[in-house]
């Protein structure tokens, strides 16, 4: 595809359920990032992949959050036992990781935990 | 502790005038700075960037200025157009430290009035 795609675009779940969010990066982009934006806040870094490995997981807020990337392409962010404070827009970005570090963002997944 | 700060939550300007959006940072390791534009229900779109070896970068109506000693950057939009109305995020990364994640400010909502 031409850009970064994410699915689903919206997800409503009940507290305690697990959710999976998917990201398809731009073809050829080796770096992939997950961020989230809570209401009224800036984008908060969660995790960074270079290929299939994650050298920086420092932004994951708790051990309920995990992510993987396979084939150097698609990535899945999993949130287990969701809590209401997990409600946010989850954004994925990809880049070629050059000196210019221009990251291209997907449209995001809006997660609402009831 | 917020490392990238956008102290103005909103800015309103008349069409044709200059828009100036400001951003301050605290981390001296940051060496690459970007501005993103975000419309509602869309992911952020890259606008313009600047490396710490420069103090100005211009692209059409958009110019970014970097003052390293003051740890301050600004985005100038001249002339402003109604289509420029969006939330603008300032972001920073530490490329030399191989830290490619972006640290974002909370954003400034720009409204350009016809």
XYZ file of N, CA and C in Angstrom:
684
model
N 0.818 -1.195 0.000
C 0.000 0.000 0.000
C 0.854 1.248 0.000
N 0.225 2.375 -0.236
C 0.947 3.618 -0.347
C 1.376 4.159 1.003
N 0.592 3.872 2.036
C 0.893 4.446 3.339
C 0.795 3.401 4.426
N 0.943 3.859 5.661
C 0.804 2.981 6.819
C -0.681 2.747 7.070
N -1.059 1.493 7.234
C -2.457 1.203 7.538
C -2.549 0.530 8.903
N -3.669 0.781 9.562
C -3.907 0.211 10.883
C -5.322 -0.342 10.939
N -5.472 -1.417 11.706
C -6.804 -1.978 11.894
C -6.939 -2.544 13.302
N -8.142 -2.494 13.885
C -9.306 -1.782 13.354
C -9.149 -0.277 13.522
N -10.012 0.490 12.924
C -9.952 1.939 13.098
C -10.533 2.329 14.452
N -11.507 1.554 14.902
C -12.122 1.783 16.210
C -12.312 0.452 16.905
N -12.094 0.446 18.219
C -12.296 -0.772 18.995
C -12.888 -0.385 20.339
N -14.046 -0.964 20.628
C -14.669 -0.776 21.931
C -14.636 -2.118 22.635
N -14.135 -2.134 23.840
C -14.026 -3.385 24.571
C -14.399 -3.175 26.024
N -14.622 -4.274 26.702
C -14.955 -4.205 28.113
C -13.701 -4.359 28.955
N -13.693 -3.701 30.060
C -12.578 -3.809 30.998
C -12.279 -5.281 31.285
N -10.984 -5.611 31.215
C -10.565 -6.976 31.501
C -10.347 -7.838 30.277
N -10.865 -7.392 29.125
C -10.685 -8.159 27.891
C -9.318 -7.856 27.273
N -8.855 -8.769 26.423
C -7.624 -8.545 25.668
C -7.964 -7.955 24.302
N -7.062 -7.100 23.792
C -7.254 -6.553 22.440
C -5.952 -6.655 21.655
N -6.120 -6.768 20.338
C -4.970 -6.785 19.429
C -5.151 -5.698 18.389
N -4.117 -4.897 18.218
C -4.133 -3.827 17.228
C -3.066 -4.137 16.188
N -3.414 -3.894 14.928
C -2.517 -4.294 13.848
C -2.000 -3.087 13.093
N -0.757 -3.204 12.626
C -0.136 -2.146 11.834
C 0.570 -2.751 10.620
N 0.268 -2.204 9.446
C 0.976 -2.561 8.221
C 1.823 -1.364 7.798
N 3.127 -1.470 7.906
C 3.968 -0.306 7.585
C 4.131 -0.132 6.075
N 4.764 0.940 5.707
C 5.094 1.173 4.303
C 6.126 0.124 3.873
N 5.905 -0.454 2.699
C 6.795 -1.497 2.206
C 8.235 -0.985 2.134
N 9.156 -1.776 2.697
C 10.556 -1.384 2.653
C 11.036 -0.613 3.860
N 10.121 -0.152 4.693
C 10.522 0.570 5.909
C 10.969 -0.429 6.960
N 12.202 -0.279 7.413
C 12.747 -1.248 8.371
C 12.371 -0.916 9.806
N 12.093 0.341 10.064
C 11.773 0.757 11.428
C 10.270 0.934 11.591
N 9.771 0.508 12.737
C 8.349 0.618 13.033
C 8.202 1.063 14.473
N 7.254 1.962 14.718
C 7.059 2.559 16.037
C 5.585 2.486 16.418
N 5.353 2.318 17.702
C 3.999 2.470 18.250
C 4.003 3.650 19.214
N 2.982 4.480 19.084
C 2.754 5.601 19.995
C 1.295 5.549 20.423
N 0.966 6.265 21.474
C -0.433 6.438 21.802
C -0.668 7.882 22.203
N -1.887 8.312 21.934
C -2.292 9.668 22.290
C -3.536 9.601 23.151
N -3.373 9.939 24.403
C -4.516 10.022 25.295
C -5.146 11.398 25.152
N -6.374 11.516 25.627
C -7.133 12.759 25.457
C -6.366 13.952 26.011
N -6.165 14.969 25.161
C -5.511 16.190 25.602
C -4.002 16.097 25.769
N -3.442 14.992 25.349
C -2.001 14.788 25.516
C -1.309 14.704 24.165
N 0.008 14.828 24.194
C 0.794 14.608 22.998
C 0.951 13.120 22.749
N 1.688 12.796 21.713
C 1.927 11.402 21.404
C 2.997 10.838 22.343
N 2.722 9.673 22.874
C 3.601 9.042 23.848
C 4.209 7.787 23.214
N 5.527 7.728 23.192
C 6.232 6.591 22.604
C 5.981 5.325 23.409
N 5.736 4.216 22.707
C 5.537 2.930 23.369
C 6.700 1.970 23.097
N 6.961 1.692 21.795
C 7.949 0.684 21.446
C 8.446 0.931 20.028
N 9.682 0.492 19.779
C 10.330 0.695 18.492
C 10.887 -0.644 18.008
N 10.633 -0.966 16.746
C 11.181 -2.155 16.123
C 12.180 -1.762 15.038
N 13.281 -2.497 14.999
C 14.196 -2.430 13.875
C 14.202 -3.845 13.293
N 13.623 -3.997 12.120
C 13.373 -5.348 11.642
C 12.373 -6.015 12.573
N 12.669 -7.215 13.009
C 11.762 -7.939 13.905
C 12.133 -7.804 15.378
N 13.232 -7.129 15.650
C 13.644 -7.010 17.047
C 13.254 -5.643 17.592
N 13.073 -5.582 18.899
C 12.615 -4.365 19.560
C 13.703 -3.847 20.496
N 14.606 -3.007 19.982
C 15.679 -2.499 20.833
C 15.228 -1.515 21.899
N 14.044 -0.983 21.753
C 13.562 -0.001 22.722
C 12.105 -0.277 23.051
N 11.887 -0.816 24.244
C 10.528 -1.074 24.728
C 10.201 -0.175 25.910
N 10.991 0.868 26.048
C 10.946 1.649 27.276
C 9.619 2.350 27.533
N 8.818 2.525 26.474
C 7.573 3.253 26.646
C 6.372 2.401 27.009
N 6.507 1.097 26.989
C 5.360 0.250 27.333
C 4.987 0.509 28.790
N 3.723 0.891 29.057
C 3.359 1.347 30.401
C 3.272 0.253 31.455
N 3.041 -0.985 31.035
C 2.975 -2.075 32.011
C 3.202 -3.392 31.285
N 3.305 -4.462 32.061
C 3.524 -5.783 31.443
C 2.269 -6.324 30.786
N 1.174 -5.568 30.848
C -0.023 -5.979 30.108
C 0.125 -5.658 28.617
N 1.099 -4.816 28.317
C 1.324 -4.399 26.934
C 2.467 -5.210 26.332
N 2.267 -5.706 25.122
C 3.331 -6.386 24.399
C 3.142 -6.133 22.910
N 4.211 -6.323 22.161
C 4.128 -6.128 20.717
C 5.095 -7.072 20.046
N 4.752 -7.437 18.830
C 5.656 -8.233 18.034
C 5.581 -7.774 16.588
N 6.635 -8.131 15.862
C 6.688 -7.817 14.444
C 7.249 -9.040 13.737
N 6.606 -9.413 12.668
C 7.015 -10.614 11.941
C 7.353 -10.281 10.489
N 8.364 -10.977 9.978
C 8.743 -10.790 8.582
C 9.222 -9.388 8.267
N 9.616 -8.657 9.304
C 10.060 -7.286 9.078
C 8.966 -6.392 8.544
N 7.713 -6.820 8.748
C 6.613 -6.051 8.177
C 5.544 -5.792 9.233
N 4.481 -6.591 9.213
C 3.311 -6.359 10.058
C 3.675 -6.430 11.536
N 3.056 -5.547 12.307
C 3.247 -5.562 13.750
C 1.895 -5.630 14.446
N 1.880 -6.291 15.597
C 0.677 -6.383 16.417
C 0.995 -5.887 17.822
N 0.172 -4.989 18.309
C 0.259 -4.511 19.690
C -0.871 -5.181 20.459
N -0.528 -5.879 21.528
C -1.519 -6.588 22.334
C -1.602 -5.958 23.718
N -2.826 -5.716 24.135
C -3.066 -5.222 25.491
C -3.917 -6.264 26.201
N -3.384 -6.803 27.263
C -4.114 -7.821 28.025
C -4.840 -7.165 29.198
N -5.972 -7.771 29.551
C -6.741 -7.315 30.721
C -6.890 -5.788 30.689
N -7.495 -5.282 29.635
C -7.573 -3.842 29.426
C -8.202 -3.122 30.613
N -7.723 -1.914 30.842
C -8.222 -1.018 31.868
C -8.744 0.250 31.214
N -9.564 0.993 31.934
C -10.141 2.206 31.357
C -9.061 3.222 30.978
N -7.963 3.249 31.719
C -6.900 4.204 31.409
C -6.145 3.844 30.132
N -6.441 2.659 29.571
C -5.822 2.284 28.288
C -6.524 2.961 27.112
N -7.678 3.558 27.370
C -8.421 4.225 26.301
C -7.579 5.359 25.713
N -7.376 5.299 24.414
C -6.521 6.266 23.730
C -6.567 5.951 22.239
N -5.907 6.806 21.457
C -5.675 6.493 20.052
C -4.270 5.912 19.945
N -4.167 4.728 19.381
C -2.879 4.058 19.224
C -2.410 4.254 17.782
N -1.241 4.855 17.650
C -0.714 5.222 16.338
C 0.538 4.420 16.034
N 0.634 3.998 14.805
C 1.796 3.278 14.317
C 2.501 4.158 13.286
N 3.811 4.096 13.262
C 4.581 4.851 12.272
C 5.700 3.964 11.751
N 6.153 4.256 10.535
C 7.299 3.532 10.003
C 8.256 4.513 9.341
N 9.492 4.083 9.195
C 10.491 4.954 8.575
C 11.620 4.113 8.015
N 12.445 4.764 7.207
C 13.629 4.102 6.668
C 14.793 4.208 7.631
N 14.588 4.954 8.710
C 15.625 5.146 9.715
C 16.920 5.676 9.112
N 16.789 6.727 8.359
C 17.956 7.418 7.851
C 18.250 8.582 8.797
N 19.229 9.382 8.412
C 19.551 10.552 9.228
C 18.371 11.509 9.302
N 17.413 11.377 8.388
C 16.301 12.309 8.380
C 15.169 11.873 9.291
N 15.118 10.577 9.616
C 14.185 10.089 10.633
C 12.753 10.571 10.440
N 12.337 10.690 9.203
C 10.964 11.117 8.964
C 10.054 9.911 9.133
N 9.217 9.966 10.120
C 8.317 8.857 10.399
C 6.951 9.141 9.784
N 6.421 8.129 9.130
C 5.116 8.226 8.475
C 4.095 7.493 9.338
N 3.026 8.195 9.656
C 2.045 7.660 10.581
C 0.828 7.081 9.882
N 0.249 6.060 10.504
C -1.036 5.556 10.093
C -2.149 6.389 10.705
N -3.404 6.062 10.391
C -4.535 6.844 10.891
C -4.873 6.578 12.344
N -4.323 5.499 12.896
C -4.567 5.207 14.295
C -5.738 4.272 14.535
N -5.730 3.661 15.711
C -6.858 2.871 16.211
C -7.345 3.538 17.486
N -8.622 3.918 17.487
C -9.200 4.508 18.686
C -9.723 3.391 19.571
N -9.110 3.218 20.735
C -9.515 2.179 21.673
C -10.316 2.801 22.810
N -11.484 2.242 23.039
C -12.327 2.670 24.156
C -12.578 1.472 25.050
N -12.181 1.606 26.304
C -12.392 0.528 27.275
C -13.511 0.954 28.217
N -14.590 0.199 28.206
C -15.771 0.559 29.025
C -15.673 0.006 30.436
N 8.386 14.151 33.444
C 9.046 15.389 33.061
C 8.960 15.557 31.547
N 8.326 16.655 31.121
C 8.124 16.855 29.698
C 9.390 17.388 29.055
N 9.937 16.679 28.104
C 11.179 17.086 27.464
C 10.937 17.998 26.264
N 9.727 17.965 25.721
C 9.364 18.844 24.610
C 8.087 19.562 25.016
N 8.135 20.882 24.980
C 7.005 21.657 25.488
C 6.481 22.610 24.432
N 5.183 22.598 24.260
C 4.519 23.585 23.430
C 3.574 24.319 24.372
N 3.958 25.490 24.758
C 3.269 26.190 25.835
C 1.972 26.851 25.419
N 1.743 26.975 24.120
C 0.494 27.572 23.660
C -0.441 26.474 23.157
N -1.514 26.205 23.878
C -2.437 25.153 23.421
C -3.161 25.534 22.132
N -3.305 26.848 21.908
C -4.031 27.270 20.718
C -3.506 28.606 20.214
N -3.763 28.840 18.915
C -3.342 30.076 18.265
C -4.352 30.377 17.169
N -4.770 31.636 17.096
C -5.717 32.036 16.064
C -5.132 33.191 15.267
N -5.119 33.057 13.923
C -4.572 34.106 13.064
C -5.503 34.354 11.887
N -5.343 35.499 11.282
C -6.129 35.831 10.092
C -5.447 35.267 8.842
N -6.261 34.880 7.900
C -5.756 34.413 6.612
C -4.814 35.457 6.021
N -3.684 34.977 5.497
C -2.721 35.879 4.866
C -1.639 36.376 5.804
N -1.897 36.275 7.116
C -0.899 36.736 8.085
C 0.061 35.592 8.417
N 1.050 35.925 9.248
C 2.023 34.914 9.653
C 1.535 34.153 10.884
N 1.751 32.842 10.876
C 1.512 32.024 12.064
C 2.877 31.623 12.614
N 3.055 31.791 13.912
C 4.310 31.399 14.557
C 3.989 30.440 15.690
N 4.466 29.215 15.544
C 4.248 28.208 16.581
C 5.581 27.924 17.259
N 5.565 27.871 18.568
C 6.799 27.749 19.343
C 6.915 26.410 20.053
N 8.165 26.046 20.299
C 8.457 24.764 20.941
C 9.756 24.901 21.717
N 9.787 24.387 22.924
C 11.005 24.381 23.740
C 11.351 22.957 24.130
N 12.621 22.671 24.277
C 13.026 21.331 24.696
C 14.081 21.429 25.788
N 14.210 20.362 26.539
C 15.131 20.375 27.673
C 16.297 19.402 27.505
N 16.134 18.397 26.655
C 17.145 17.358 26.527
C 18.222 17.785 25.522
N 19.440 17.989 25.989
C 20.516 18.458 25.115
C 20.991 17.373 24.142
N 20.521 16.151 24.309
C 20.877 15.069 23.385
C 20.060 15.143 22.090
N 18.971 15.871 22.111
C 18.154 15.986 20.904
C 18.947 16.694 19.807
N 18.960 16.096 18.607
C 19.705 16.694 17.517
C 18.915 16.718 16.209
N 17.667 16.320 16.274
C 16.839 16.352 15.072
C 15.422 16.683 15.495
N 14.835 17.643 14.786
C 13.546 18.179 15.200
C 12.584 18.185 14.018
N 11.339 17.860 14.313
C 10.352 17.745 13.260
C 9.066 18.443 13.680
N 8.327 18.894 12.698
C 6.978 19.403 12.922
C 6.002 18.511 12.158
N 4.935 18.141 12.860
C 3.874 17.354 12.274
C 2.579 18.142 12.377
N 1.720 17.891 11.415
C 0.403 18.507 11.351
C -0.630 17.398 11.476
N -1.669 17.639 12.259
C -2.669 16.591 12.458
C -4.073 17.146 12.328
N -4.838 16.520 11.431
C -6.265 16.804 11.325
C -7.015 15.794 12.186
N -8.231 16.143 12.607
C -9.026 15.204 13.414
C -9.217 13.867 12.714
N -9.128 12.803 13.473
C -9.361 11.437 12.991
C -8.341 10.980 11.949
N -7.229 11.686 11.848
C -6.149 11.255 10.958
C -4.851 11.147 11.745
N -3.893 10.396 11.201
C -2.587 10.361 11.820
C -1.811 11.627 11.518
N -0.785 11.916 12.310
C 0.046 13.093 12.038
C 0.732 12.983 10.678
N 0.879 14.119 10.019
C 1.557 14.188 8.721
C 2.823 15.018 8.865
N 3.930 14.466 8.391
C 5.197 15.184 8.467
C 5.127 16.482 7.670
N 5.676 17.535 8.258
C 5.629 18.852 7.626
C 7.024 19.326 7.229
N 7.896 19.416 8.193
C 9.241 19.946 7.950
C 10.132 19.539 9.100
N 11.432 19.456 8.838
C 12.358 19.058 9.889
C 13.615 19.912 9.828
N 14.425 19.797 10.880
C 15.694 20.509 10.920
C 16.687 19.730 11.758
N 17.900 19.662 11.267
C 18.982 19.046 12.011
C 19.644 20.100 12.890
N 20.270 19.641 13.968
C 20.896 20.583 14.897
C 22.110 21.293 14.305
N 22.575 20.840 13.134
C 23.709 21.532 12.517
C 23.250 22.761 11.743
N 21.949 22.935 11.634
C 21.403 24.093 10.935
C 20.635 24.972 11.910
N 20.376 26.204 11.486
C 19.514 27.050 12.310
C 18.244 27.477 11.583
N 18.133 27.061 10.329
C 16.941 27.420 9.566
C 16.746 26.406 8.448
N 15.478 26.073 8.219
C 15.137 25.241 7.075
C 13.808 25.742 6.515
N 13.772 25.899 5.206
C 12.612 26.501 4.574
C 12.042 25.561 3.522
N 10.714 25.472 3.474
C 10.050 24.666 2.463
C 8.741 25.352 2.102
N 8.787 26.113 1.020
C 7.583 26.825 0.596
C 7.146 27.842 1.630
N 5.908 27.705 2.082
C 5.375 28.660 3.076
C 5.846 28.368 4.484
N 6.538 27.265 4.678
C 6.917 26.813 6.013
C 8.419 26.988 6.248
N 8.748 27.591 7.379
C 10.141 27.766 7.776
C 10.273 27.363 9.237
N 11.290 26.559 9.518
C 11.560 26.212 10.908
C 12.884 26.856 11.306
N 12.888 27.471 12.482
C 14.076 28.108 13.043
C 14.480 27.355 14.303
N 15.786 27.140 14.448
C 16.297 26.449 15.630
C 17.312 27.328 16.341
N 17.100 27.528 17.620
C 18.032 28.259 18.470
C 18.547 27.275 19.519
N 19.713 26.693 19.253
C 20.212 25.624 20.129
C 20.568 26.143 21.510
N 21.118 27.319 21.578
C 21.526 27.836 22.891
C 20.323 28.042 23.791
N 19.199 28.417 23.185
C 17.979 28.621 23.964
C 17.128 27.367 24.031
N 17.533 26.321 23.319
C 16.749 25.084 23.216
C 15.317 25.422 22.795
N 15.238 26.151 21.712
C 13.948 26.654 21.248
C 13.866 26.517 19.740
N 12.704 26.091 19.258
C 12.469 26.137 17.825
C 11.079 26.696 17.553
N 10.933 27.205 16.343
C 9.652 27.779 15.971
C 9.347 27.422 14.522
N 8.068 27.360 14.235
C 7.571 27.111 12.883
C 6.825 28.358 12.429
N 7.255 28.889 11.279
C 6.586 30.042 10.704
C 5.823 29.613 9.458
N 4.586 30.043 9.364
C 3.773 29.752 8.190
C 3.363 31.098 7.582
N 3.841 31.331 6.363
C 3.541 32.604 5.704
C 3.268 32.381 4.210
N 2.149 32.853 3.663
C 1.001 33.367 4.391
C 0.133 32.217 4.911
N -0.540 32.427 5.999
C -1.414 31.393 6.548
C -2.676 31.260 5.697
N -3.138 30.029 5.596
C -4.347 29.735 4.815
C -5.334 28.967 5.690
N -6.620 29.076 5.415
C -7.605 28.342 6.230
C -7.339 26.841 6.283
N -6.802 26.272 5.203
C -6.480 24.839 5.188
C -5.342 24.459 6.116
N -4.645 25.459 6.643
C -3.577 25.185 7.605
C -4.132 24.917 9.004
N -5.407 25.151 9.196
C -6.029 24.931 10.505
C -5.926 23.455 10.879
N -5.230 23.184 11.965
C -4.954 21.815 12.403
C -4.209 21.895 13.733
N -3.922 20.740 14.308
C -3.041 20.688 15.483
C -1.612 20.445 14.987
N -0.694 21.246 15.475
C 0.712 21.132 15.091
C 1.524 20.588 16.271
N 2.245 19.511 16.000
C 3.082 18.894 17.025
C 4.549 19.121 16.695
N 5.286 19.499 17.695
C 6.738 19.568 17.634
C 7.270 18.231 18.156
N 8.318 17.698 17.528
C 8.887 16.428 17.964
C 10.405 16.495 17.866
N 11.064 15.684 18.680
C 12.528 15.683 18.706
C 13.049 14.269 18.851
N 14.244 14.045 18.311
C 14.891 12.750 18.476
C 16.394 12.947 18.629
N 17.069 11.886 19.072
C 18.518 11.936 19.308
C 19.180 10.965 18.350
N 19.338 11.392 17.091
C 19.817 10.513 16.034
C 21.235 10.013 16.315
N 22.104 10.933 16.759
C 23.510 10.537 16.982
C 23.602 9.467 18.039
N 22.675 9.460 18.960
C 22.656 8.431 19.998
C 21.883 7.203 19.578
N 21.583 7.138 18.274
C 20.804 6.024 17.727
C 19.473 5.850 18.435
N 18.956 6.948 18.913
C 17.649 6.909 19.561
C 16.642 7.549 18.621
N 15.977 6.716 17.860
C 15.126 7.227 16.796
C 13.709 7.532 17.225
N 13.361 7.176 18.439
C 11.991 7.457 18.844
C 11.781 8.960 18.902
N 10.568 9.374 18.614
C 10.226 10.788 18.660
C 9.586 11.111 20.000
N 10.022 12.210 20.561
C 9.393 12.746 21.764
C 8.588 13.956 21.341
N 7.301 13.920 21.621
C 6.377 14.942 21.122
C 5.981 15.932 22.206
N 5.689 17.155 21.763
C 4.984 18.100 22.607
C 3.496 17.784 22.592
N 2.723 18.556 23.354
C 1.287 18.297 23.461
C 0.488 18.894 22.309
N 1.143 19.692 21.494
C 0.471 20.226 20.318
C -0.095 21.615 20.518
N -0.228 22.337 19.403
C -0.872 23.653 19.372
C -1.938 23.632 18.295
N -3.158 23.973 18.679
C -4.254 24.040 17.718
C -4.215 25.393 17.007
N -3.928 25.358 15.713
C -3.909 26.574 14.905
C -5.233 26.728 14.178
N -5.827 27.897 14.317
C -7.038 28.224 13.575
C -6.745 29.435 12.708
N -6.913 29.266 11.398
C -6.710 30.367 10.467
C -8.085 30.823 9.993
N -8.414 32.036 10.325
C -9.739 32.573 10.013
C -9.759 33.262 8.649
N -10.781 32.945 7.835
C -10.868 33.566 6.494
C -11.076 35.077 6.594
